[in-house]
mmCIF file of C-alpha atoms and ligand atoms in Angstrom:
data_model
loop_
_atom_site.group_PDB
_atom_site.id
_atom_site.type_symbol
_atom_site.label_atom_id
_atom_site.label_comp_id
_atom_site.label_asym_id
_atom_site.label_seq_id
_atom_site.Cartn_x
_atom_site.Cartn_y
_atom_site.Cartn_z
ATOM 1 C CA MET A 27 -8.462 36.297 -81.175
ATOM 2 C CA ILE A 28 -11.571 33.949 -81.405
ATOM 3 C CA PRO A 29 -13.645 35.001 -78.629
ATOM 4 C CA TYR A 30 -15.477 32.532 -76.395
ATOM 5 C CA GLY A 31 -18.680 34.337 -76.876
ATOM 6 C CA ARG A 32 -20.394 36.895 -78.822
ATOM 7 C CA GLN A 33 -23.348 38.397 -80.004
ATOM 8 C CA GLU A 34 -25.195 38.591 -83.337
ATOM 9 C CA ILE A 35 -26.825 41.752 -84.581
ATOM 10 C CA THR A 36 -28.921 41.513 -87.717
ATOM 11 C CA GLN A 37 -30.271 44.090 -89.726
ATOM 12 C CA ASP A 38 -33.881 43.444 -88.316
ATOM 13 C CA ASP A 39 -32.205 44.224 -84.982
ATOM 14 C CA ILE A 40 -31.095 47.354 -86.140
ATOM 15 C CA ASP A 41 -34.233 48.295 -87.722
ATOM 16 C CA ALA A 42 -36.356 47.492 -84.571
ATOM 17 C CA VAL A 43 -33.758 49.713 -82.387
ATOM 18 C CA VAL A 44 -34.074 52.462 -84.970
ATOM 19 C CA GLU A 45 -37.867 52.618 -84.863
ATOM 20 C CA VAL A 46 -37.882 53.125 -81.283
ATOM 21 C CA MET A 47 -35.397 55.885 -81.679
ATOM 22 C CA ARG A 48 -37.741 57.540 -83.996
ATOM 23 C CA SER A 49 -40.705 57.238 -81.812
ATOM 24 C CA ASP A 50 -42.146 58.870 -78.835
ATOM 25 C CA PHE A 51 -40.636 56.782 -75.962
ATOM 26 C CA ILE A 52 -37.174 55.494 -75.763
ATOM 27 C CA THR A 53 -37.682 54.504 -72.220
ATOM 28 C CA GLN A 54 -40.868 53.576 -70.242
ATOM 29 C CA GLY A 55 -42.749 53.132 -73.694
ATOM 30 C CA PRO A 56 -44.454 50.192 -75.137
ATOM 31 C CA MET A 57 -41.675 47.822 -75.701
ATOM 32 C CA VAL A 58 -40.676 47.015 -72.300
ATOM 33 C CA PRO A 59 -44.167 45.379 -71.383
ATOM 34 C CA LYS A 60 -44.177 43.934 -74.769
ATOM 35 C CA PHE A 61 -40.669 42.235 -74.292
ATOM 36 C CA GLU A 62 -41.886 41.059 -70.976
ATOM 37 C CA GLN A 63 -44.877 39.428 -72.199
ATOM 38 C CA ALA A 64 -42.693 37.888 -74.920
ATOM 39 C CA VAL A 65 -40.225 36.201 -72.271
ATOM 40 C CA ALA A 66 -42.981 35.180 -69.985
ATOM 41 C CA ASP A 67 -44.893 33.381 -72.926
ATOM 42 C CA TYR A 68 -41.786 31.873 -74.306
ATOM 43 C CA CYS A 69 -40.936 30.439 -70.692
ATOM 44 C CA GLY A 70 -44.441 29.622 -69.878
ATOM 45 C CA ALA A 71 -44.415 31.840 -66.717
ATOM 46 C CA GLN A 72 -47.060 34.146 -65.639
ATOM 47 C CA TYR A 73 -45.261 37.224 -65.012
ATOM 48 C CA ALA A 74 -41.997 38.864 -66.180
ATOM 49 C CA VAL A 75 -40.138 42.022 -64.809
ATOM 50 C CA ALA A 76 -37.447 43.462 -67.217
ATOM 51 C CA VAL A 77 -34.763 45.359 -65.548
ATOM 52 C CA SER A 78 -31.281 46.909 -66.298
ATOM 53 C CA SER A 79 -29.183 43.580 -65.827
ATOM 54 C CA GLY A 80 -28.990 40.158 -64.759
ATOM 55 C CA THR A 81 -27.235 41.441 -61.484
ATOM 56 C CA ALA A 82 -30.138 43.962 -61.064
ATOM 57 C CA ALA A 83 -32.794 40.957 -61.598
ATOM 58 C CA LEU A 84 -30.950 38.897 -58.841
ATOM 59 C CA HIS A 85 -30.822 41.965 -56.382
ATOM 60 C CA THR A 86 -34.628 42.952 -57.303
ATOM 61 C CA ALA A 87 -35.737 39.202 -56.959
ATOM 62 C CA CYS A 88 -33.943 38.858 -53.573
ATOM 63 C CA LEU A 89 -35.560 42.080 -52.313
ATOM 64 C CA ALA A 90 -38.967 40.961 -53.458
ATOM 65 C CA MET A 91 -38.340 37.790 -51.383
ATOM 66 C CA ASP A 92 -37.845 40.135 -48.415
ATOM 67 C CA LEU A 93 -34.427 38.776 -48.028
ATOM 68 C CA GLY A 94 -32.488 40.962 -45.285
ATOM 69 C CA PRO A 95 -30.433 41.523 -42.252
ATOM 70 C CA GLY A 96 -30.416 38.207 -40.314
ATOM 71 C CA ASP A 97 -31.383 36.108 -43.456
ATOM 72 C CA TRP A 98 -28.904 33.899 -45.315
ATOM 73 C CA LEU A 99 -28.661 33.201 -49.032
ATOM 74 C CA TRP A 100 -27.023 30.032 -50.437
ATOM 75 C CA THR A 101 -25.546 29.532 -53.773
ATOM 76 C CA SER A 102 -22.876 27.841 -55.979
ATOM 77 C CA PRO A 103 -18.800 28.701 -55.720
ATOM 78 C CA ILE A 104 -18.655 28.024 -59.393
ATOM 79 C CA THR A 105 -20.723 31.086 -60.573
ATOM 80 C CA PHE A 106 -20.127 34.662 -61.322
ATOM 81 C CA VAL A 107 -19.969 36.900 -58.278
ATOM 82 C CA ALA A 108 -23.360 38.396 -58.779
ATOM 83 C CA SER A 109 -25.284 35.107 -57.769
ATOM 84 C CA ALA A 110 -23.710 35.820 -54.097
ATOM 85 C CA ASN A 111 -23.429 39.568 -54.084
ATOM 86 C CA CYS A 112 -27.053 40.029 -54.506
ATOM 87 C CA GLY A 113 -27.480 38.516 -50.922
ATOM 88 C CA LEU A 114 -25.003 41.041 -49.504
ATOM 89 C CA TYR A 115 -26.688 43.816 -51.278
ATOM 90 C CA CYS A 116 -29.809 43.449 -49.073
ATOM 91 C CA GLY A 117 -27.858 42.889 -45.922
ATOM 92 C CA ALA A 118 -28.226 39.298 -45.730
ATOM 93 C CA GLN A 119 -25.406 36.881 -45.180
ATOM 94 C CA VAL A 120 -24.000 34.483 -47.898
ATOM 95 C CA ASP A 121 -22.873 30.920 -47.899
ATOM 96 C CA PHE A 122 -21.876 28.389 -50.445
ATOM 97 C CA VAL A 123 -22.617 24.750 -51.199
ATOM 98 C CA ASP A 124 -19.993 22.802 -53.173
ATOM 99 C CA VAL A 125 -20.770 21.729 -56.881
ATOM 100 C CA ASP A 126 -21.342 18.409 -58.449
ATOM 101 C CA PRO A 127 -18.130 17.324 -60.072
ATOM 102 C CA ARG A 128 -19.818 16.095 -63.198
ATOM 103 C CA THR A 129 -22.304 19.016 -64.067
ATOM 104 C CA HIS A 130 -20.720 21.778 -61.845
ATOM 105 C CA ASN A 131 -24.077 22.638 -60.634
ATOM 106 C CA ILE A 132 -25.005 22.917 -56.890
ATOM 107 C CA SER A 133 -24.620 19.648 -55.447
ATOM 108 C CA VAL A 134 -27.983 18.382 -54.531
ATOM 109 C CA ALA A 135 -26.360 15.895 -52.087
ATOM 110 C CA ALA A 136 -24.101 18.526 -50.437
ATOM 111 C CA LEU A 137 -27.278 20.913 -50.224
ATOM 112 C CA ALA A 138 -29.268 18.170 -48.274
ATOM 113 C CA ALA A 139 -26.274 17.565 -46.064
ATOM 114 C CA LYS A 140 -25.889 21.084 -45.237
ATOM 115 C CA LEU A 141 -29.406 21.726 -44.875
ATOM 116 C CA GLU A 142 -29.646 18.649 -42.209
ATOM 117 C CA HIS A 143 -26.804 20.284 -40.448
ATOM 118 C CA SER A 144 -27.844 23.751 -40.385
ATOM 119 C CA GLU A 145 -31.228 23.083 -39.201
ATOM 120 C CA SER A 146 -29.850 21.625 -36.201
ATOM 121 C CA ARG A 147 -28.033 24.915 -35.541
ATOM 122 C CA GLY A 148 -31.259 26.852 -36.468
ATOM 123 C CA VAL A 149 -29.477 28.873 -39.234
ATOM 124 C CA LEU A 150 -31.437 27.783 -42.255
ATOM 125 C CA PRO A 151 -31.178 29.850 -45.642
ATOM 126 C CA LYS A 152 -34.137 32.185 -46.762
ATOM 127 C CA VAL A 153 -33.104 31.927 -50.029
ATOM 128 C CA VAL A 154 -31.285 29.333 -52.233
ATOM 129 C CA VAL A 155 -29.666 30.288 -55.686
ATOM 130 C CA PRO A 156 -29.273 27.557 -57.940
ATOM 131 C CA VAL A 157 -27.123 28.323 -61.046
ATOM 132 C CA HIS A 158 -27.961 26.508 -64.425
ATOM 133 C CA PHE A 159 -24.228 26.184 -65.066
ATOM 134 C CA ALA A 160 -23.206 26.285 -68.785
ATOM 135 C CA GLY A 161 -26.939 26.438 -69.709
ATOM 136 C CA GLN A 162 -27.608 22.853 -68.317
ATOM 137 C CA SER A 163 -30.519 23.054 -65.673
ATOM 138 C CA CYS A 164 -29.807 22.107 -61.959
ATOM 139 C CA ASP A 165 -32.141 19.065 -60.985
ATOM 140 C CA MET A 166 -34.991 21.672 -60.030
ATOM 141 C CA ARG A 167 -37.320 18.730 -58.809
ATOM 142 C CA GLU A 168 -35.047 17.816 -55.965
ATOM 143 C CA ILE A 169 -34.246 21.358 -55.117
ATOM 144 C CA HIS A 170 -37.751 22.007 -54.846
ATOM 145 C CA ALA A 171 -38.610 18.951 -52.608
ATOM 146 C CA LEU A 172 -35.793 20.326 -50.301
ATOM 147 C CA ALA A 173 -37.342 23.812 -50.414
ATOM 148 C CA ASP A 174 -40.570 22.104 -49.138
ATOM 149 C CA GLN A 175 -38.867 20.273 -46.538
ATOM 150 C CA TYR A 176 -36.796 23.039 -45.108
ATOM 151 C CA GLY A 177 -39.073 26.501 -46.137
ATOM 152 C CA PHE A 178 -36.426 28.196 -48.159
ATOM 153 C CA ARG A 179 -37.295 30.064 -51.260
ATOM 154 C CA VAL A 180 -35.755 29.180 -54.809
ATOM 155 C CA LEU A 181 -34.197 31.599 -57.020
ATOM 156 C CA GLU A 182 -32.848 30.289 -60.189
ATOM 157 C CA ASP A 183 -29.779 32.235 -61.710
ATOM 158 C CA ALA A 184 -30.677 31.155 -65.013
ATOM 159 C CA SER A 185 -28.634 33.716 -66.681
ATOM 160 C CA HIS A 186 -27.076 30.866 -68.879
ATOM 161 C CA GLY A 187 -30.160 29.012 -69.237
ATOM 162 C CA LEU A 188 -32.622 30.962 -71.460
ATOM 163 C CA GLY A 189 -33.589 28.603 -74.265
ATOM 164 C CA GLY A 190 -32.999 25.411 -72.239
ATOM 165 C CA ARG A 191 -35.513 22.856 -70.988
ATOM 166 C CA TYR A 192 -35.936 20.943 -67.747
ATOM 167 C CA LEU A 193 -38.240 18.018 -68.102
ATOM 168 C CA ASP A 194 -41.027 18.973 -70.264
ATOM 169 C CA ALA A 195 -40.812 22.748 -69.484
ATOM 170 C CA GLN A 196 -38.864 25.733 -70.580
ATOM 171 C CA VAL A 197 -36.254 26.955 -68.044
ATOM 172 C CA GLY A 198 -37.911 30.131 -66.586
ATOM 173 C CA SER A 199 -41.358 28.251 -66.359
ATOM 174 C CA CYS A 200 -40.874 28.432 -62.457
ATOM 175 C CA ARG A 201 -42.573 25.143 -62.086
ATOM 176 C CA TYR A 202 -40.083 24.338 -59.338
ATOM 177 C CA SER A 203 -38.938 27.826 -58.045
ATOM 178 C CA ASP A 204 -40.109 30.788 -56.812
ATOM 179 C CA ALA A 205 -38.516 33.162 -59.521
ATOM 180 C CA ALA A 206 -35.829 32.761 -62.232
ATOM 181 C CA VAL A 207 -33.637 35.430 -63.741
ATOM 182 C CA PHE A 208 -31.976 35.859 -66.989
ATOM 183 C CA SER A 209 -29.243 38.224 -68.167
ATOM 184 C CA PHE A 210 -28.974 39.512 -71.743
ATOM 185 C CA HIS A 211 -25.279 40.694 -71.712
ATOM 186 C CA PRO A 212 -23.786 40.119 -75.124
ATOM 187 C CA VAL A 213 -22.335 36.571 -74.632
ATOM 188 C CA LYS A 214 -25.652 35.176 -73.007
ATOM 189 C CA SER A 215 -28.399 33.335 -75.211
ATOM 190 C CA ILE A 216 -29.942 36.739 -76.410
ATOM 191 C CA THR A 217 -28.881 40.222 -75.866
ATOM 192 C CA THR A 218 -30.001 43.749 -75.331
ATOM 193 C CA GLY A 219 -26.553 45.135 -74.789
ATOM 194 C CA GLU A 220 -27.101 45.179 -70.895
ATOM 195 C CA GLY A 221 -30.304 43.835 -69.384
ATOM 196 C CA GLY A 222 -32.086 41.319 -67.174
ATOM 197 C CA MET A 223 -35.431 39.740 -66.371
ATOM 198 C CA ILE A 224 -37.202 38.287 -63.561
ATOM 199 C CA VAL A 225 -39.920 35.652 -64.371
ATOM 200 C CA THR A 226 -42.268 34.301 -61.907
ATOM 201 C CA ASN A 227 -45.713 32.678 -61.186
ATOM 202 C CA ASP A 228 -45.971 34.729 -57.834
ATOM 203 C CA GLU A 229 -48.077 37.630 -58.572
ATOM 204 C CA ARG A 230 -47.020 39.555 -55.594
ATOM 205 C CA LEU A 231 -43.347 38.730 -56.086
ATOM 206 C CA ALA A 232 -43.803 40.421 -59.536
ATOM 207 C CA GLU A 233 -45.557 43.378 -58.230
ATOM 208 C CA THR A 234 -42.891 44.205 -55.500
ATOM 209 C CA ALA A 235 -40.222 43.600 -58.059
ATOM 210 C CA ARG A 236 -41.896 46.194 -60.249
ATOM 211 C CA ARG A 237 -41.753 48.588 -57.472
ATOM 212 C CA MET A 238 -38.161 47.903 -56.672
ATOM 213 C CA ARG A 239 -36.968 48.524 -59.968
ATOM 214 C CA THR A 240 -38.280 52.224 -59.892
ATOM 215 C CA HIS A 241 -37.288 53.540 -56.262
ATOM 216 C CA GLY A 242 -40.042 51.581 -54.516
ATOM 217 C CA ILE A 243 -42.459 54.048 -55.908
ATOM 218 C CA THR A 244 -46.204 52.812 -56.430
ATOM 219 C CA ARG A 245 -49.096 54.854 -58.439
ATOM 220 C CA ASP A 246 -51.401 52.034 -57.486
ATOM 221 C CA PRO A 247 -53.988 53.636 -54.889
ATOM 222 C CA THR A 248 -54.606 50.090 -53.643
ATOM 223 C CA SER A 249 -50.824 50.017 -52.476
ATOM 224 C CA MET A 250 -50.608 53.366 -51.068
ATOM 225 C CA VAL A 251 -50.245 54.387 -47.417
ATOM 226 C CA ASN A 252 -52.420 57.573 -47.907
ATOM 227 C CA GLU A 253 -55.358 58.645 -49.875
ATOM 228 C CA SER A 254 -54.332 59.859 -53.324
ATOM 229 C CA SER A 255 -54.433 63.808 -53.195
ATOM 230 C CA GLY A 256 -54.622 64.047 -56.929
ATOM 231 C CA PRO A 257 -53.607 62.757 -60.608
ATOM 232 C CA TRP A 258 -50.032 63.733 -59.973
ATOM 233 C CA TYR A 259 -49.851 61.666 -56.864
ATOM 234 C CA TYR A 260 -47.709 58.908 -56.116
ATOM 235 C CA GLU A 261 -45.955 57.355 -53.214
ATOM 236 C CA GLN A 262 -42.628 55.793 -52.242
ATOM 237 C CA ILE A 263 -43.362 53.097 -49.784
ATOM 238 C CA ALA A 264 -39.906 51.269 -49.931
ATOM 239 C CA LEU A 265 -36.497 51.943 -50.566
ATOM 240 C CA GLY A 266 -35.864 50.755 -54.438
ATOM 241 C CA PHE A 267 -33.515 51.649 -57.279
ATOM 242 C CA ASN A 268 -33.550 53.079 -60.734
ATOM 243 C CA TYR A 269 -32.975 49.167 -62.461
ATOM 244 C CA ARG A 270 -35.230 50.053 -65.410
ATOM 245 C CA ILE A 271 -34.475 48.909 -69.042
ATOM 246 C CA THR A 272 -35.108 51.095 -71.984
ATOM 247 C CA ASP A 273 -37.449 50.643 -74.889
ATOM 248 C CA ILE A 274 -34.343 50.843 -77.024
ATOM 249 C CA GLN A 275 -32.935 47.554 -75.390
ATOM 250 C CA ALA A 276 -36.452 45.940 -75.321
ATOM 251 C CA ALA A 277 -36.884 46.331 -78.781
ATOM 252 C CA LEU A 278 -33.563 44.608 -79.424
ATOM 253 C CA GLY A 279 -34.684 41.925 -76.781
ATOM 254 C CA ILE A 280 -37.972 41.207 -78.757
ATOM 255 C CA SER A 281 -36.033 40.971 -82.082
ATOM 256 C CA GLN A 282 -33.404 38.777 -80.861
ATOM 257 C CA LEU A 283 -35.834 36.529 -78.979
ATOM 258 C CA GLN A 284 -37.362 35.314 -82.298
ATOM 259 C CA ARG A 285 -33.906 33.607 -83.275
ATOM 260 C CA LEU A 286 -33.506 32.113 -79.839
ATOM 261 C CA ASP A 287 -34.513 28.611 -80.481
ATOM 262 C CA SER A 288 -32.333 28.594 -83.846
ATOM 263 C CA TYR A 289 -29.607 30.002 -81.694
ATOM 264 C CA VAL A 290 -29.497 27.246 -79.199
ATOM 265 C CA ALA A 291 -29.932 24.456 -81.907
ATOM 266 C CA LYS A 292 -26.779 25.983 -83.480
ATOM 267 C CA ARG A 293 -25.131 25.709 -80.355
ATOM 268 C CA HIS A 294 -25.832 22.065 -79.960
ATOM 269 C CA GLU A 295 -24.510 21.536 -83.322
ATOM 270 C CA ILE A 296 -21.307 22.979 -82.591
ATOM 271 C CA ALA A 297 -21.346 20.985 -79.171
ATOM 272 C CA GLU A 298 -21.617 17.980 -81.148
ATOM 273 C CA CYS A 299 -18.713 18.688 -83.263
ATOM 274 C CA TYR A 300 -16.509 19.487 -80.305
ATOM 275 C CA ASP A 301 -17.737 16.241 -78.887
ATOM 276 C CA ALA A 302 -16.784 14.277 -82.044
ATOM 277 C CA ALA A 303 -13.346 15.976 -82.424
ATOM 278 C CA LEU A 304 -12.285 16.152 -78.976
ATOM 279 C CA HIS A 305 -13.244 12.554 -77.259
ATOM 280 C CA ALA A 306 -9.917 10.964 -77.896
ATOM 281 C CA LEU A 307 -8.000 13.745 -76.352
ATOM 282 C CA PRO A 308 -7.020 13.822 -72.506
ATOM 283 C CA LEU A 309 -10.114 15.928 -71.715
ATOM 284 C CA GLU A 310 -13.291 15.501 -69.735
ATOM 285 C CA LEU A 311 -15.961 16.694 -72.229
ATOM 286 C CA PRO A 312 -19.352 18.320 -70.858
ATOM 287 C CA HIS A 313 -21.692 15.724 -69.143
ATOM 288 C CA ARG A 314 -25.203 15.871 -70.493
ATOM 289 C CA LEU A 315 -27.870 15.104 -67.945
ATOM 290 C CA GLU A 316 -30.993 12.923 -68.950
ATOM 291 C CA GLY A 317 -34.282 14.896 -69.166
ATOM 292 C CA VAL A 318 -32.255 18.423 -69.494
ATOM 293 C CA TYR A 319 -32.196 20.389 -72.757
ATOM 294 C CA SER A 320 -29.219 22.767 -72.322
ATOM 295 C CA SER A 321 -29.125 26.222 -73.820
ATOM 296 C CA MET A 322 -25.378 25.188 -74.323
ATOM 297 C CA HIS A 323 -24.321 28.706 -73.226
ATOM 298 C CA LEU A 324 -20.524 27.566 -72.602
ATOM 299 C CA TYR A 325 -18.858 24.459 -73.686
ATOM 300 C CA VAL A 326 -16.345 23.666 -70.675
ATOM 301 C CA VAL A 327 -13.748 20.897 -70.834
ATOM 302 C CA ARG A 328 -11.858 19.893 -67.905
ATOM 303 C CA LEU A 329 -7.821 18.906 -68.441
ATOM 304 C CA ASN A 330 -7.181 15.318 -67.582
ATOM 305 C CA SER A 331 -3.932 16.463 -65.746
ATOM 306 C CA ARG A 332 -2.409 13.049 -65.074
ATOM 307 C CA GLN A 333 -2.289 12.467 -68.649
ATOM 308 C CA ILE A 334 -1.092 15.985 -69.672
ATOM 309 C CA LYS A 335 2.737 17.512 -69.565
ATOM 310 C CA GLN A 336 1.819 20.946 -69.463
ATOM 311 C CA SER A 337 0.120 22.680 -66.620
ATOM 312 C CA HIS A 338 -3.263 24.182 -66.667
ATOM 313 C CA LYS A 339 -1.898 27.581 -67.106
ATOM 314 C CA GLU A 340 0.555 26.549 -69.751
ATOM 315 C CA VAL A 341 -2.299 25.046 -71.769
ATOM 316 C CA PHE A 342 -4.558 28.161 -71.472
ATOM 317 C CA GLU A 343 -1.696 30.540 -72.540
ATOM 318 C CA ALA A 344 -0.475 28.545 -75.482
ATOM 319 C CA LEU A 345 -4.333 28.609 -76.823
ATOM 320 C CA ARG A 346 -4.324 32.412 -76.080
ATOM 321 C CA GLU A 347 -0.996 32.906 -78.179
ATOM 322 C CA ARG A 348 -2.582 30.840 -81.130
ATOM 323 C CA GLY A 349 -5.489 33.137 -81.169
ATOM 324 C CA VAL A 350 -7.966 30.816 -79.492
ATOM 325 C CA GLY A 351 -9.941 32.928 -76.778
ATOM 326 C CA VAL A 352 -10.349 30.271 -74.012
ATOM 327 C CA ASN A 353 -11.700 31.397 -70.818
ATOM 328 C CA LEU A 354 -12.201 30.317 -67.443
ATOM 329 C CA HIS A 355 -15.741 30.013 -65.909
ATOM 330 C CA TYR A 356 -15.233 31.000 -63.183
ATOM 331 C CA ILE A 357 -12.845 31.909 -60.460
ATOM 332 C CA PRO A 358 -14.670 30.303 -57.578
ATOM 333 C CA VAL A 359 -16.327 32.997 -55.691
ATOM 334 C CA PRO A 360 -15.211 32.076 -52.217
ATOM 335 C CA SER A 361 -11.502 32.634 -53.258
ATOM 336 C CA GLN A 362 -12.190 36.335 -54.367
ATOM 337 C CA PRO A 363 -10.222 38.553 -51.809
ATOM 338 C CA PHE A 364 -13.566 40.186 -50.890
ATOM 339 C CA TYR A 365 -15.175 36.959 -49.767
ATOM 340 C CA ARG A 366 -11.822 35.615 -48.433
ATOM 341 C CA ALA A 367 -11.990 38.944 -45.940
ATOM 342 C CA LEU A 368 -15.482 37.573 -45.097
ATOM 343 C CA GLY A 369 -14.128 34.353 -43.975
ATOM 344 C CA PHE A 370 -14.462 32.092 -46.837
ATOM 345 C CA SER A 371 -11.788 29.646 -48.019
ATOM 346 C CA LEU A 372 -11.698 27.620 -51.336
ATOM 347 C CA GLU A 373 -10.477 24.383 -49.414
ATOM 348 C CA ASP A 374 -13.921 24.184 -48.068
ATOM 349 C CA TYR A 375 -15.166 23.506 -51.583
ATOM 350 C CA PRO A 376 -12.932 20.665 -52.888
ATOM 351 C CA ASN A 377 -15.076 20.003 -56.136
ATOM 352 C CA ALA A 378 -14.856 23.834 -56.930
ATOM 353 C CA ALA A 379 -11.187 24.063 -56.426
ATOM 354 C CA ARG A 380 -10.364 20.952 -58.511
ATOM 355 C CA TYR A 381 -12.663 22.156 -61.155
ATOM 356 C CA TYR A 382 -10.937 25.575 -61.158
ATOM 357 C CA GLY A 383 -7.473 23.888 -61.716
ATOM 358 C CA GLU A 384 -8.779 21.906 -64.597
ATOM 359 C CA ALA A 385 -11.424 23.891 -66.603
ATOM 360 C CA LEU A 386 -11.275 25.581 -69.981
ATOM 361 C CA THR A 387 -14.180 27.262 -71.702
ATOM 362 C CA LEU A 388 -13.750 26.882 -75.544
ATOM 363 C CA PRO A 389 -15.391 29.307 -77.998
ATOM 364 C CA MET A 390 -19.089 28.611 -78.242
ATOM 365 C CA TYR A 391 -21.694 31.013 -80.169
ATOM 366 C CA PRO A 392 -24.117 30.619 -82.920
ATOM 367 C CA THR A 393 -21.990 32.563 -85.437
ATOM 368 C CA LEU A 394 -18.905 30.532 -84.790
ATOM 369 C CA THR A 395 -17.688 29.503 -88.298
ATOM 370 C CA GLU A 396 -16.600 25.863 -89.019
ATOM 371 C CA GLU A 397 -13.121 27.235 -89.816
ATOM 372 C CA HIS A 398 -12.449 28.764 -86.416
ATOM 373 C CA GLN A 399 -13.835 25.652 -84.555
ATOM 374 C CA GLU A 400 -11.511 23.768 -86.633
ATOM 375 C CA THR A 401 -8.704 26.093 -85.666
ATOM 376 C CA VAL A 402 -9.769 25.430 -81.999
ATOM 377 C CA VAL A 403 -9.741 21.941 -82.330
ATOM 378 C CA THR A 404 -6.418 21.741 -84.066
ATOM 379 C CA GLU A 405 -4.815 24.030 -81.639
ATOM 380 C CA LEU A 406 -6.041 21.936 -78.703
ATOM 381 C CA ARG A 407 -4.671 18.727 -80.383
ATOM 382 C CA ARG A 408 -1.370 20.257 -81.165
ATOM 383 C CA ILE A 409 -1.033 21.294 -77.427
ATOM 384 C CA LEU A 410 -2.284 18.231 -75.898
ATOM 385 C CA VAL A 411 -1.039 15.171 -77.865
HETATM 386 C C1 PLP B 524 -23.961 37.024 -66.687
HETATM 387 C C2 PLP B 524 -24.218 36.668 -65.237
HETATM 388 C C3 PLP B 524 -24.830 37.182 -64.563
HETATM 389 C C4 PLP B 524 -24.912 38.620 -64.395
HETATM 390 O O1 PLP B 524 -25.555 39.371 -65.229
HETATM 391 P P1 PLP B 524 -25.462 40.779 -65.900
HETATM 392 O O2 PLP B 524 -26.617 41.039 -66.897
HETATM 393 O O3 PLP B 524 -23.693 40.720 -66.377
HETATM 394 O O4 PLP B 524 -25.460 41.476 -64.644
HETATM 395 C C5 PLP B 524 -25.197 36.475 -62.957
HETATM 396 N N1 PLP B 524 -24.926 35.292 -62.758
HETATM 397 C C6 PLP B 524 -24.594 34.527 -64.032
HETATM 398 C C7 PLP B 524 -24.215 33.034 -63.684
HETATM 399 C C8 PLP B 524 -24.010 35.101 -64.962
HETATM 400 O O5 PLP B 524 -23.422 34.216 -66.064
#
């Protein structure tokens, strides 16, 4: 089966990991701050805080934004469940704003309308989490303008977006947001096995995130409640977690980061081949926004159902049977049983619902061979024509 995504691990990666394993520190050593600095420099952000997963990064960032009971977090229905769960972890309430039907990013028009309506009812969100779907940045300038107008904080779920650009800055520069998070799961731009990172230009937010990833403990005398009673002394001043990443993982991340730009370039080459080979089929191909350079995390097509005899499910199954590991990103979060039990319903998000009935994620990763890509195209043609 040709997978929809996969990592590449080189000998350099393995050497970097082995070197750490032979060193004095396999966690909380020098590699984690080195990885953080490398990602901050790459993105053009001032601070970076590495954690154990993208999900941990979302949770920690929400905690650092002081999200809690009585607060609201809004995000997109077309995302991985973690973008919404992070709000519930903090005891806040979650709501969704429908997607733009072309980009599948949160619709700025729907967001503006919902904010206006919510203001009149006095229930504005504290945090909005735009998700850079498939690696294409949301319109951050517009979202930032709304944040200024309504006073919410912006947390970019950039799990798909590392290596992409928005206008003249890297995704993660946080020029138009309070913070952004990345995931280093093996299908993402670069991997550490499991891992995540928060980037921000807000020193206090970074400091709080650093404390919350390690139990809410501080060793900084200026943050302590009491005076230090000796060199052993530390204080727990909030309820945090163990969300630390290891030096082993950080070494892998540093090594992978050196290939990030070439990976994204390769993904664009693959996307151009798909564009050229698929444009005549009854498919809607990915829409590219001007001023945005996608990291091309996913290549998602939509079936033009009126021109296709088979159902969405039949096309999906036929491709899987022929060894093409298509996927569906994502089952809309409000339709998950857990969210339904909270009162959500997919019918309230018509663009997300329509998308879910038509979308197919095709294989896309830097080491996808020409031959495998040819197979994907041939099988799609055979099924659809
Ligand atoms: C992968 C992903 C996450 C979660 O990242 P993990 O590292 O798997 O915890 C969150 N949001 C989105 C949009 C993702 O794609």
